[in-house]
């Protein structure tokens, strides 16, 4: 949490574009936070992974993995 990167901002934009917006605010787009975790979990669920951020050991834990990251097509920054 709290890490800052232009890649996080690009990921934020892609998650919103693919309909996985679980953000409570549109500020600090480049800083990793709970909105990123929830939105990425939504993306994982959209791809067929099960569970959620709240479930320990979930496949849809909100942490980017190579497969889901590649499918999100985040532009290089």
C-alpha atoms as one frame of an Amber mdcrd trajectory, in Angstrom:
protein
   0.000   0.000   0.000   1.085   3.533  -0.708   3.564   2.772  -3.501   3.518
   5.376  -6.248   4.082   4.692  -9.941   2.848   5.848 -13.357   2.164   2.158
 -14.072  -0.387   2.126 -11.247  -2.118   5.141 -12.802  -2.194   3.337 -16.174
  -3.617   0.224 -14.501  -6.259   2.390 -12.790  -7.357   3.777 -16.166  -7.559
   0.294 -17.712  -9.594  -1.098 -14.799 -12.080   1.745 -15.178 -12.177   1.209
 -18.972 -13.001  -2.509 -18.633 -15.804  -1.863 -16.143 -13.999  -2.884 -12.950
 -14.163   0.458 -11.179 -14.341  -0.180  -7.450 -12.641   3.127  -6.625 -14.239
   5.414  -4.054 -12.373   8.424  -5.440 -10.501   9.354  -8.593  -7.656  11.113
  -6.752  -4.146   9.714  -6.275  -4.531   7.431  -9.288  -0.832   6.617  -9.254
  -0.732   5.451  -5.618  -1.560   1.801  -4.820  -4.428   1.590  -2.355  -7.546
  -0.327  -1.369  -9.421   0.871  -4.464  -6.761  -0.740  -6.653  -6.983  -3.966
  -4.697 -10.787  -4.077  -4.954 -10.840  -3.058  -8.619  -8.192  -5.600  -9.587
 -10.101  -8.283  -7.684 -13.136  -7.327  -9.761 -11.032  -7.777 -12.904  -9.874
 -11.197 -11.733 -13.483 -12.190 -11.035 -14.517 -10.951 -14.491 -11.910 -13.336
 -15.930 -13.422 -16.245 -14.001 -11.222 -16.362 -10.915 -13.114 -17.064  -7.704
 -13.301 -15.392  -4.322 -12.624 -11.827  -3.314 -10.148  -9.595  -1.523 -11.816
 -10.414   1.798 -11.275 -14.174   1.419  -7.947 -15.609   2.439  -6.461 -17.834
  -0.262  -8.776 -16.419  -2.945  -7.830 -16.613  -6.624  -9.307 -13.113  -6.985
  -7.203 -11.525  -4.255  -6.595  -8.238  -6.081  -2.863  -8.849  -6.473  -1.832
  -8.705 -10.135  -0.480 -11.925 -11.569   1.138 -12.335 -14.972  -1.913 -13.889
 -16.671  -4.417 -11.271 -15.511  -1.949  -8.417 -16.042  -1.308  -9.458 -19.639
  -5.050  -9.657 -20.327  -5.630  -6.174 -18.853  -3.218  -4.734 -21.462  -1.861
  -1.919 -19.325   0.215   0.373 -21.551   3.887   0.681 -20.722   4.787   3.854
 -18.907
